[in-house]
PDB file of C-alpha atoms in Angstrom:
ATOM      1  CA  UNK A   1      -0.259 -10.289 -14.268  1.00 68.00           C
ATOM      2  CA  UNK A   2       0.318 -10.789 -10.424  1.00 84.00           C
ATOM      3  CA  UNK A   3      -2.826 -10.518  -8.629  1.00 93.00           C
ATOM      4  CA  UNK A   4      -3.883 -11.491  -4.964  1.00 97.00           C
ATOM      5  CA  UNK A   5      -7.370 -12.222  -3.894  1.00 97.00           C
ATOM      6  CA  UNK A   6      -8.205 -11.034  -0.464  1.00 98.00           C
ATOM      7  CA  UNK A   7     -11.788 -12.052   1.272  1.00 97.00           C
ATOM      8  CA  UNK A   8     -14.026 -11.169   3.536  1.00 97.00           C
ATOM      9  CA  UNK A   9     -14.550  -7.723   2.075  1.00 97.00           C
ATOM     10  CA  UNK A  10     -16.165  -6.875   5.581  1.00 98.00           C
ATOM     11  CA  UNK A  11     -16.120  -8.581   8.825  1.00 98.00           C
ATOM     12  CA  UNK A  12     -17.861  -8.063  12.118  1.00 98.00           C
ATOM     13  CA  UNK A  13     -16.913 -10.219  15.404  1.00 98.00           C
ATOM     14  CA  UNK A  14     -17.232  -9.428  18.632  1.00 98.00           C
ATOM     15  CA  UNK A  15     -14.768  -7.819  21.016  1.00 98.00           C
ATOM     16  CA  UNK A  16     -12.555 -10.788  22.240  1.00 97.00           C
ATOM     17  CA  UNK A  17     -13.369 -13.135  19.661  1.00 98.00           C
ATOM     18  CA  UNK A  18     -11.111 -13.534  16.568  1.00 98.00           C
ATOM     19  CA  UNK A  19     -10.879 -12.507  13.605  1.00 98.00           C
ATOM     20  CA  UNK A  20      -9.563 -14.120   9.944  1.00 98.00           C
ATOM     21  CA  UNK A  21      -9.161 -13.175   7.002  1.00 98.00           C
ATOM     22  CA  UNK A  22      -7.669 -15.140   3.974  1.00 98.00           C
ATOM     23  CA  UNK A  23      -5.745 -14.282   0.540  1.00 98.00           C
ATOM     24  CA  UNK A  24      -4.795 -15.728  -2.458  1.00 98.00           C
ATOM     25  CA  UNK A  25      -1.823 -15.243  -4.836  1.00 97.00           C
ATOM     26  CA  UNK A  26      -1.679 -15.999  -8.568  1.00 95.00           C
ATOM     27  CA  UNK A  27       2.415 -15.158  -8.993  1.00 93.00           C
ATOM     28  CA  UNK A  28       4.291 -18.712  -7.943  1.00 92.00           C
ATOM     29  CA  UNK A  29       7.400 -16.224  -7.939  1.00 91.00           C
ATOM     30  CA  UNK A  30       5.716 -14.187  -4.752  1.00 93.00           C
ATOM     31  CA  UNK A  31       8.594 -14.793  -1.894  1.00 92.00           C
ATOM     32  CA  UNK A  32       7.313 -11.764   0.765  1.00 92.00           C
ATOM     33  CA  UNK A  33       3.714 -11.555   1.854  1.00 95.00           C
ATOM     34  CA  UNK A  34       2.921  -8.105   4.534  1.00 95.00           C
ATOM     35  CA  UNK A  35      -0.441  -6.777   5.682  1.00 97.00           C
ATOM     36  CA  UNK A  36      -1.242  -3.890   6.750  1.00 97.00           C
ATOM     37  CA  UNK A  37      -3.344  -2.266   8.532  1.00 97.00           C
ATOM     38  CA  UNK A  38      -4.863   1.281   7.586  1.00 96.00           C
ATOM     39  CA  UNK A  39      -7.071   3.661   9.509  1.00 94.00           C
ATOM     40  CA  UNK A  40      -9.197   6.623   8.145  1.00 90.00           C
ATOM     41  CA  UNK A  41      -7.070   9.455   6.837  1.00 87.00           C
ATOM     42  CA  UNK A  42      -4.072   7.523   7.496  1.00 91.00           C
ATOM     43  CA  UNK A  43      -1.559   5.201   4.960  1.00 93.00           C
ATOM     44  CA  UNK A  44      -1.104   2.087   4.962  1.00 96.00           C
ATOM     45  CA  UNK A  45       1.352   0.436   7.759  1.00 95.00           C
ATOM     46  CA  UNK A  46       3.100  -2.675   8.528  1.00 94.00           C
ATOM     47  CA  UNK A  47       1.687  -4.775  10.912  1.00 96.00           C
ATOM     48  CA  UNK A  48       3.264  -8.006  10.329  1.00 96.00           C
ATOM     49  CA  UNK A  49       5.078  -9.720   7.528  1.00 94.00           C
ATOM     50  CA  UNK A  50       5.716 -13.581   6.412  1.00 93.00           C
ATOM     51  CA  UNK A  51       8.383 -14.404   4.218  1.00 90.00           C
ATOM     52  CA  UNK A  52       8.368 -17.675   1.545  1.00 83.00           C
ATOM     53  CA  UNK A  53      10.743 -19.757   3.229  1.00 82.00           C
ATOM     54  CA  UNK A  54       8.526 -19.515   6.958  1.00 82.00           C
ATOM     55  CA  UNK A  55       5.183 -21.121   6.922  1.00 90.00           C
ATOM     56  CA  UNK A  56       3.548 -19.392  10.072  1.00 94.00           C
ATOM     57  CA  UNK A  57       4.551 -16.634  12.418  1.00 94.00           C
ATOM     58  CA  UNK A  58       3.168 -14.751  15.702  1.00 96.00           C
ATOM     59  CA  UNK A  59       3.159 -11.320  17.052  1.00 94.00           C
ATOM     60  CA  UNK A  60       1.206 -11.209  20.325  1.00 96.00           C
ATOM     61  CA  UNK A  61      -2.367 -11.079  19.086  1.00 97.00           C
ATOM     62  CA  UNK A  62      -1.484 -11.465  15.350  1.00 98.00           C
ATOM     63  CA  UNK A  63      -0.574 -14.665  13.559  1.00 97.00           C
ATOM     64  CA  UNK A  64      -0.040 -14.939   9.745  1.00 98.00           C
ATOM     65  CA  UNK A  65       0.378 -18.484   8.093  1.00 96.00           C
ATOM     66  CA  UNK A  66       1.282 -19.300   4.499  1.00 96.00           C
ATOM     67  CA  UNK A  67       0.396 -22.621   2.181  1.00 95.00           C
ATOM     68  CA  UNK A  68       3.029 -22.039  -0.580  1.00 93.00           C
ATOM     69  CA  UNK A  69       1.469 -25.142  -2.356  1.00 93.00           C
ATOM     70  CA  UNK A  70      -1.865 -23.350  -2.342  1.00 94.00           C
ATOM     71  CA  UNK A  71      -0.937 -20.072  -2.725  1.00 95.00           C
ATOM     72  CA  UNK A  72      -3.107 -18.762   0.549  1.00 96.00           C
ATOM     73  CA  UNK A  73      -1.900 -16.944   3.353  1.00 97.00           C
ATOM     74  CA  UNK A  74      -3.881 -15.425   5.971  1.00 98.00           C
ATOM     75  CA  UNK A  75      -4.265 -13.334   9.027  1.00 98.00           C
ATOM     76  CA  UNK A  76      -4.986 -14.332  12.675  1.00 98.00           C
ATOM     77  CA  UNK A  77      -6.129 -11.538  14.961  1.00 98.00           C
ATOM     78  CA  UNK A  78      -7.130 -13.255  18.790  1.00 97.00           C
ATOM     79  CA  UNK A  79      -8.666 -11.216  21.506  1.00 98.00           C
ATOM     80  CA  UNK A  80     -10.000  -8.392  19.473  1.00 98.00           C
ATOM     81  CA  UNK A  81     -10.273  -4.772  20.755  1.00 97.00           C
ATOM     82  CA  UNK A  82     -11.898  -1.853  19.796  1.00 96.00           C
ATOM     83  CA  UNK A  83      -8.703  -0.432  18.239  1.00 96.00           C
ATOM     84  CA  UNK A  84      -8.546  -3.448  16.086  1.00 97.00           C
ATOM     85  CA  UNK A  85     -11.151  -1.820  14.184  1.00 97.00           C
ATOM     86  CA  UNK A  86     -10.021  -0.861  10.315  1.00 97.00           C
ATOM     87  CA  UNK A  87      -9.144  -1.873   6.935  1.00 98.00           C
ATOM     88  CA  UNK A  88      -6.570  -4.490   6.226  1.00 98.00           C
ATOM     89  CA  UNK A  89      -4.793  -4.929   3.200  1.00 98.00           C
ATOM     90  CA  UNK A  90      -2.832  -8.506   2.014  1.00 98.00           C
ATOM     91  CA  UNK A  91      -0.120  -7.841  -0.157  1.00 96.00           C
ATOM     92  CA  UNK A  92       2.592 -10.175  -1.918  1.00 96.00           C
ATOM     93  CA  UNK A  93       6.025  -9.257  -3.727  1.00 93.00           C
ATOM     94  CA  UNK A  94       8.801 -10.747  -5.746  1.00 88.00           C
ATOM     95  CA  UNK A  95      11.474  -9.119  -4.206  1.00 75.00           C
ATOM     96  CA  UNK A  96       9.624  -6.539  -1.752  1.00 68.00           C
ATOM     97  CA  UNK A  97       9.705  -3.533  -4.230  1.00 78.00           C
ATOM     98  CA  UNK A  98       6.663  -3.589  -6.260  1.00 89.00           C
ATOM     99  CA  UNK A  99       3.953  -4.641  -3.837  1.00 93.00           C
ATOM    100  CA  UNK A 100       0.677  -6.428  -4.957  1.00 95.00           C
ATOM    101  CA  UNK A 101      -2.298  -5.192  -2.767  1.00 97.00           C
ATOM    102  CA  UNK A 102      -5.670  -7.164  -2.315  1.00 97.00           C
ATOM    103  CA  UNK A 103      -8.520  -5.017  -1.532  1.00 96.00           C
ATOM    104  CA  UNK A 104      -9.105  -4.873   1.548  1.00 97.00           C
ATOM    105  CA  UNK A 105     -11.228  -5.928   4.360  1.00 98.00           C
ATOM    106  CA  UNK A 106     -13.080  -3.653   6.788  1.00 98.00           C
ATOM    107  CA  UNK A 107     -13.210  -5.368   9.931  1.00 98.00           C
ATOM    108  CA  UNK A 108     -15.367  -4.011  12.750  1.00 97.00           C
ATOM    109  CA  UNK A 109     -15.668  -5.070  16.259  1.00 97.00           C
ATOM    110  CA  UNK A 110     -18.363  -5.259  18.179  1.00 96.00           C
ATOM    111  CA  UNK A 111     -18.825  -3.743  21.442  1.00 91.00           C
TER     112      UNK A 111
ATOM    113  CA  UNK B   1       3.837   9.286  12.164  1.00 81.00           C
ATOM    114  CA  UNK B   2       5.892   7.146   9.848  1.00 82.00           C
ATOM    115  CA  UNK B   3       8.411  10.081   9.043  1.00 92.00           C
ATOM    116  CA  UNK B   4       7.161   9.886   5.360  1.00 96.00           C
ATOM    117  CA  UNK B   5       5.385  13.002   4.323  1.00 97.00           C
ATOM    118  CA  UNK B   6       2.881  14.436   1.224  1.00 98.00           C
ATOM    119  CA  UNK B   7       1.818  17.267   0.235  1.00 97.00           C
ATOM    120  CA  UNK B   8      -0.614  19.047  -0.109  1.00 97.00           C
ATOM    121  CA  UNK B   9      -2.825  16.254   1.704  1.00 97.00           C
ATOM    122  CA  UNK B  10      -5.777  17.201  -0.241  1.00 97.00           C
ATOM    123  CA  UNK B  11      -6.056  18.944  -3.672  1.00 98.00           C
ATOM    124  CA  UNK B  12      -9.153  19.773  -5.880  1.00 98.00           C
ATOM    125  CA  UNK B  13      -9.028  20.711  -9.179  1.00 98.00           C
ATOM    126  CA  UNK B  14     -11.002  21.381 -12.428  1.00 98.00           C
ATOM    127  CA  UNK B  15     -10.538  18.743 -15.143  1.00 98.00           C
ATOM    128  CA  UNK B  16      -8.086  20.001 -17.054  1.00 98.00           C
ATOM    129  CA  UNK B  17      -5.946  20.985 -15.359  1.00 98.00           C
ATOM    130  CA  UNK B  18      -2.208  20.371 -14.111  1.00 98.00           C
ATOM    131  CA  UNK B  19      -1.419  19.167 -10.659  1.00 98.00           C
ATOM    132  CA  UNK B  20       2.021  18.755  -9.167  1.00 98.00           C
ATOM    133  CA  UNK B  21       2.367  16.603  -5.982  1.00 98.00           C
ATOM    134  CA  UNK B  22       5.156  16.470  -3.177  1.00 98.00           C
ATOM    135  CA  UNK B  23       6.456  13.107  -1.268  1.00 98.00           C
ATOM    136  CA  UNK B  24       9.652  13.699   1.465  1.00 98.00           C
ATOM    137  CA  UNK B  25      10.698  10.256   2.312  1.00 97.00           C
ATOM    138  CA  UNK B  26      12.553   9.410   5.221  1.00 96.00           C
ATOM    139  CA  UNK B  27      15.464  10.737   4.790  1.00 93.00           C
ATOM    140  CA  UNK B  28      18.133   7.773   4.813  1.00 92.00           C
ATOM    141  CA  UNK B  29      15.607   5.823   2.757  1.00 95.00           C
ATOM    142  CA  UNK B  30      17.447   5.253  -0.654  1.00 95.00           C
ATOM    143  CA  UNK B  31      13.824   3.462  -2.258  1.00 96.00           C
ATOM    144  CA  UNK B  32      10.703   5.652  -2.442  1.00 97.00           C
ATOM    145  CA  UNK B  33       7.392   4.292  -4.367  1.00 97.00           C
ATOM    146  CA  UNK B  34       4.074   5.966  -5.537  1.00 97.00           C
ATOM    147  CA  UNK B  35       1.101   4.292  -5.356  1.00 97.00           C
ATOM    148  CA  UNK B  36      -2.840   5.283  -6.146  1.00 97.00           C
ATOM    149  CA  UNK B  37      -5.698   4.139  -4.156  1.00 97.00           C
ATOM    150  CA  UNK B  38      -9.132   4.485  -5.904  1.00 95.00           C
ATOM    151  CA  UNK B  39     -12.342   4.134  -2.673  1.00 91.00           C
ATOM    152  CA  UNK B  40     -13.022   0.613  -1.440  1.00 89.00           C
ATOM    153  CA  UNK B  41      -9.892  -0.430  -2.907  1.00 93.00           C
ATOM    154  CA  UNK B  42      -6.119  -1.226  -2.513  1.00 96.00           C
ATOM    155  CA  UNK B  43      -3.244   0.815  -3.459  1.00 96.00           C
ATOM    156  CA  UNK B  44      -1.643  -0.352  -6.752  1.00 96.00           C
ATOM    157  CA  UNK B  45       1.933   0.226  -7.949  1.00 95.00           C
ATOM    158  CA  UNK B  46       2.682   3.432 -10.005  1.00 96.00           C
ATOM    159  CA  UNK B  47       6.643   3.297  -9.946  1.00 96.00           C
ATOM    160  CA  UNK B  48       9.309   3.577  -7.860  1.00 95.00           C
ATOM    161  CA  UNK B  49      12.698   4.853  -7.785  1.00 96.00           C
ATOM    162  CA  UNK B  50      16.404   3.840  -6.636  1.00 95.00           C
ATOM    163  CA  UNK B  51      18.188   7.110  -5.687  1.00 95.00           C
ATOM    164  CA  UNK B  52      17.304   9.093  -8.106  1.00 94.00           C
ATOM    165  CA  UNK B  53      16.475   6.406 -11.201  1.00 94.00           C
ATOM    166  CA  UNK B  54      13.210   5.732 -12.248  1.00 93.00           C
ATOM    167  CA  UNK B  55      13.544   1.607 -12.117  1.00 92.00           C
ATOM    168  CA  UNK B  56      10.154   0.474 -12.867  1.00 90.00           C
ATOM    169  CA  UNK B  57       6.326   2.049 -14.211  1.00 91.00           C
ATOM    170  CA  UNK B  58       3.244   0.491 -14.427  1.00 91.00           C
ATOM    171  CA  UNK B  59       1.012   0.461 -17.319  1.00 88.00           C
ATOM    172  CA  UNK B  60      -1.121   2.593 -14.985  1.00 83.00           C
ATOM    173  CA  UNK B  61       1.228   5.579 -15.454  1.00 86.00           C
ATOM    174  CA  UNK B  62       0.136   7.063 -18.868  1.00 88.00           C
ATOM    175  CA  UNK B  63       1.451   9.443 -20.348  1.00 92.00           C
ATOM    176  CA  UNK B  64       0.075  12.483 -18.688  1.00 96.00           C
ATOM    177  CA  UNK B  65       1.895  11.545 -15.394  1.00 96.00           C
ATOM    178  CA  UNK B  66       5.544  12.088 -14.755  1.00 96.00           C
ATOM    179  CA  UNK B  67       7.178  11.390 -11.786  1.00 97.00           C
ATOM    180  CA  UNK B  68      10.766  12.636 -10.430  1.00 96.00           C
ATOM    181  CA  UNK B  69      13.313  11.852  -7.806  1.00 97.00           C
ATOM    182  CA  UNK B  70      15.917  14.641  -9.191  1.00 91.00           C
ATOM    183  CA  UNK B  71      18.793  14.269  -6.179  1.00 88.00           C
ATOM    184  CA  UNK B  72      17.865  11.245  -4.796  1.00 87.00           C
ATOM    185  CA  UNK B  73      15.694  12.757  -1.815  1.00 92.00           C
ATOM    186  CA  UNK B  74      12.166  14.177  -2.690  1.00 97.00           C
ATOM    187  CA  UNK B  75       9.921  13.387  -4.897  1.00 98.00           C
ATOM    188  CA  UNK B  76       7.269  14.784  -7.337  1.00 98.00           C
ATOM    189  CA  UNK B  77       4.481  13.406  -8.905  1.00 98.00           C
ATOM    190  CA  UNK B  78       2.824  15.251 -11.806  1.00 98.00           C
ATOM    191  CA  UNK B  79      -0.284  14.587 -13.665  1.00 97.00           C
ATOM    192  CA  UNK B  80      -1.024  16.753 -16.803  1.00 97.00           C
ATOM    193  CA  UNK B  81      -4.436  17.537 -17.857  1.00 97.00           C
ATOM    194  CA  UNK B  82      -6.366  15.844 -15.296  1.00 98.00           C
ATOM    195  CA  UNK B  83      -9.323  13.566 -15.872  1.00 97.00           C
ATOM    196  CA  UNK B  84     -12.260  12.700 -13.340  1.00 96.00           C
ATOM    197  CA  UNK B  85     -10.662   9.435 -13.592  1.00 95.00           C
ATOM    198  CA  UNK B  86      -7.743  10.564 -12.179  1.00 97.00           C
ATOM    199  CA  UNK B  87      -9.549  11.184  -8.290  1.00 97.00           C
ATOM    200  CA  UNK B  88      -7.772   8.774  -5.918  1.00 97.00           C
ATOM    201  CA  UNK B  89      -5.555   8.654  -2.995  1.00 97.00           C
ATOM    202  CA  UNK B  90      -1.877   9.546  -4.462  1.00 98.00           C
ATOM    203  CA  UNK B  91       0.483   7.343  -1.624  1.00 98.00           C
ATOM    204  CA  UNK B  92       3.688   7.501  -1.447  1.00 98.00           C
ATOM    205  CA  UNK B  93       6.034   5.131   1.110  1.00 97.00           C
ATOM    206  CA  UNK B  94       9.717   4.858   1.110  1.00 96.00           C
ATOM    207  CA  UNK B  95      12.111   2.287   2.251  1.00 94.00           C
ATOM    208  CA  UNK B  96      15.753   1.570   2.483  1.00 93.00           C
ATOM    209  CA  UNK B  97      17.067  -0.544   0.187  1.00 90.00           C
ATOM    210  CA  UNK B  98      14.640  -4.051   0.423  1.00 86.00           C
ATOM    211  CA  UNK B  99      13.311  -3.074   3.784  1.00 87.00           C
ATOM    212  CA  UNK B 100       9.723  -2.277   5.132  1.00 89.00           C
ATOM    213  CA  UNK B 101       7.820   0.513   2.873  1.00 93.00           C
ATOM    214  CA  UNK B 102       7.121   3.106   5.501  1.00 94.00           C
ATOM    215  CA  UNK B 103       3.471   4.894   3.954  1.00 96.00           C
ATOM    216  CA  UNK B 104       2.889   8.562   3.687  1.00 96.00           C
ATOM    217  CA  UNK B 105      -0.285  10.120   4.538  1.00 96.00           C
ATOM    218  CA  UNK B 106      -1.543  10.224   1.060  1.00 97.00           C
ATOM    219  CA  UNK B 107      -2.708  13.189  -1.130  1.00 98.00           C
ATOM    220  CA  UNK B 108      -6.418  13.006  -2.147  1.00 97.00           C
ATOM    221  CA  UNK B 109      -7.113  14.571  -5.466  1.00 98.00           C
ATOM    222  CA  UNK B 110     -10.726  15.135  -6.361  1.00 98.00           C
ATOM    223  CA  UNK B 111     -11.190  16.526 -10.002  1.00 98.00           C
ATOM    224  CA  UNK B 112     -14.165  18.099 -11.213  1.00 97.00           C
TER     225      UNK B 112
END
């Protein structure tokens, strides 16, 4: 079955460095890619999103690319703040209704 | 917020037992999904429906758990005779049509 590999499983970096963190995808069929972003107590949410057809894209301090080829995508987080601390979750989809988690990675920034 | 909510947020019960939970999804969302996320781990698909149709259930979902979308708006999730095995985060999101899944809050079930 579909299954995406997500690593580090914990990361630490200091506040104002940057942060990755890289998945993999067994599914060739996987066209939609999110991540989110979760924070104790709370559900998952949205923070950016990367479609099959785009091979990079920016939101302010976040940047997701994709290697379709390789089947890796990953997550760029620049000038990291103390709020940036949580878990993040990779996730791919065939058509954006069942979604394919990896398991996490608990990033914490360093004062 | 993400206008999705669960309830009850946290439920313990004695193995056994019955448990019945509630997800109220945004309320022009036409999609809503239930997912389960055990500790130190990502949520993984239960099902989801369209309206009120049950499209699609993961192997996950045996036979002691039902879940319902009965006019299209709320939904249950029921698991019968609950196992320790069963303890996880019960999420629910919603989302219309192929749009972003807005996530719940999550019910945490701890059975004894």
């Amino acid at each position: 079955g579909e299954n995406v590999e997500q690593h580090p499983s914990t990361l630490s970096v200091q506040e104002g460095d940057s942060a990755v963190i890289k998945c993999t995808y067994s599914d060739s069929a996987s066209n939609y890619f999110p991540w989110y972003k979760q924070e104790l107590g709370k559900g998952p949410q949205l923070i950016i999103d990367i479609r099959s057809n785009v091979g990079e894209k920016k939101d302010q301090r976040i940047a997701v690319t994709l290697n379709k080829t390789a089947k890796h995508f990953s997550l760029h987080i620049t000038e990291t703040q103390p709020e940036d601390s949580a878990v993040y979750f990779c996730a791919a989809s065939k058509r954006n209704d069942k979604i394919i988690f990896g398991k996490g990675t608990r990033l914490h920034i360093l004062p | 917020d993400t206008g999705v909510s669960q309830d009850p947020r946290h439920k313990i019960t004695k193995r056994g037992q019955n448990v019945t939970f509630r997800c109220d999804p945004i309320s022009e969302h036409n999609r809503l999904y239930w997912y389960r996320q055990t500790l130190g781990q990502g949520p993984e698909f239960l099902t989801y429906f369209q309206n009120e149709a049950q499209l699609e259930k993961s192997r996950l979902l045996s036979d002691r758990f039902s879940a319902e979308r009965p006019k299209g708006s709320f939904s249950t999730l029921e698991i019968q005779r609950t196992e320790q095995g069963d303890s996880a985060m019960y999420l629910c999101a919603s989302s219309l049509n192929l749009g972003e899944q807005y996530f719940g809050p999550g019910t945490r079930l701890t059975v004894t």
